[in-house]
Amino acid sequence: MPKVIYLVAGARPNFMKIAPIVRALNAHPTLTYKIIHTGQHYDPEMNAVFFEELGIPQPDFFMGVGGGSHAQQTARIMVAFEEYCQKTIPDAVLVVGDVNSTLACSIVAKKLQIPVAHVEAGLRSGDMGMPEEINRLVTDSISDWFFVTEPSGMHHLQHEGKSDDAIFNVGHVMVDNLLYQADKLSRMDTRNLATTAYKKAQAAAGKRYGVVTLHRPSNVDDADTFTKISHALKTIAQELPLIFPVHPRTRQNLEKFAIDLGADITLTGPQSYMSFLHLWKDAAVVLTDSGGLQEETTALGVPCITIRENTERPITVDEGSNKLAGTDPATIIHETLDVLRSPQAVCRRPELWDGKAAERIVAILARVLENLSDHGEKTTPKRIQPAKS
């Protein structure tokens, strides 16, 4: 019988990370899977077309937990996932990234004695004010196997006492997906993509353009910080037109804080994966606070200015096309204009970011799960008894 792996995803970036793993599992003779969608971030655009675009089937189980506080959301995911695991037992649970779904399902699996594999393990920003940092630390503290995207992840896990035998530097599934989608994009008709008209207008005017994304609470939930960042963006836009696909919470705060970004910054709604890739891959610069976009821009060699004080992805700065600017407006402006006016420094795609990370992960999972069986170790969960008061 094939070994069954539950692939947990809670937000759009998670599905982009599991998509290559799904494709690799489809080609494997001894492993199969079920896709668990927690519904942590409900997105109306996450429909059949979205999954078809990624090359993966619809989820096998949709929790629909929705929003709420971190505690409420995590608790709802834990309750729903525990019930599902006790009805249909997997051989392993695979979680990706650092969202609340990652944390919640890891805890449930471990209490049910189901092995946990963490993809994107070992990333650390050192900023305990970031909920994602707490999720990373707790998930890695209980995971069985750690799939690492860059050397810093290995060093952190070793420093935290993890066995070398459980740590695997495999490359990056986000880059797997990016290269897969970029290849599809190169062969498709892009005339109907939502971002095509903007690109054509800039080309017709003989202009380059920049792309902005902002969504982190530390940047957009504080009026003073968001206003200062907005001032930097307006200044940059005087030299380089900017297009800004706006996260719903970010748009709400633009209105709440009465921030006017001016005529040189084009605001749009959130974009589909392909439409957004079509936009940013040809940008003169990307300004962002997204962790994933730091990596994707490095993979394609697009200059990136990260509007954060820290990054859990240092390889994008050390080897890639990323510059860490912080949130000081003067620094953001300086770093961006420096990119626009100076020849680009040589950057490279990090080692193992070659589009084959998922294949490595699946091969390792097949081996370690077979070893568990050979040694007679059970991966069957126990029934959880009510805790004593």
Coordinates of N, CA and C in Angstrom, one line a residue, residues 53 185 188-198 200 271-272 274-275 278:
E53 N -4.3 26.4 -12.5 CA -3.1 27.2 -12.9 C -1.9 26.7 -12.2
L185 N 4.2 30.7 -18.6 CA 4.0 32.0 -19.0 C 4.6 32.4 -20.3
M188 N 2.3 31.1 -23.1 CA 0.9 31.4 -23.2 C 0.6 32.7 -23.8
D189 N -0.7 32.9 -24.2 CA -1.1 34.2 -24.7 C -1.4 35.1 -23.4
T190 N -0.7 36.2 -23.3 CA -0.8 37.0 -22.1 C -1.7 38.2 -22.3
R191 N -2.4 38.3 -23.5 CA -3.1 39.5 -23.8 C -4.3 39.8 -22.8
N192 N -4.8 38.7 -22.3 CA -6.0 38.9 -21.4 C -5.6 39.0 -19.9
L193 N -4.3 38.9 -19.6 CA -3.9 39.0 -18.2 C -4.2 40.5 -17.7
A194 N -4.6 40.6 -16.5 CA -5.0 41.9 -15.9 C -3.9 42.9 -15.9
T195 N -2.6 42.5 -15.9 CA -1.5 43.4 -15.8 C -0.9 43.8 -17.2
T196 N -1.4 43.2 -18.2 CA -0.8 43.4 -19.6 C -1.0 44.9 -20.0
A197 N -2.2 45.4 -19.8 CA -2.5 46.8 -20.2 C -1.5 47.8 -19.6
Y198 N -1.2 47.6 -18.3 CA -0.3 48.5 -17.6 C 1.1 48.4 -18.3
K200 N 1.9 47.5 -21.3 CA 1.9 48.0 -22.6 C 1.9 49.5 -22.6
Q271 N -3.7 40.3 -7.4 CA -3.6 39.7 -8.8 C -3.5 38.2 -8.6
S272 N -3.9 37.5 -9.7 CA -3.7 36.0 -9.8 C -2.2 35.8 -9.9
M274 N -0.3 34.2 -12.1 CA 0.3 34.4 -13.4 C 0.3 35.9 -13.8
S275 N -0.8 36.6 -13.5 CA -0.9 38.0 -13.8 C 0.2 38.8 -13.0
H278 N 3.7 38.0 -14.4 CA 3.8 38.7 -15.7 C 4.2 40.1 -15.4

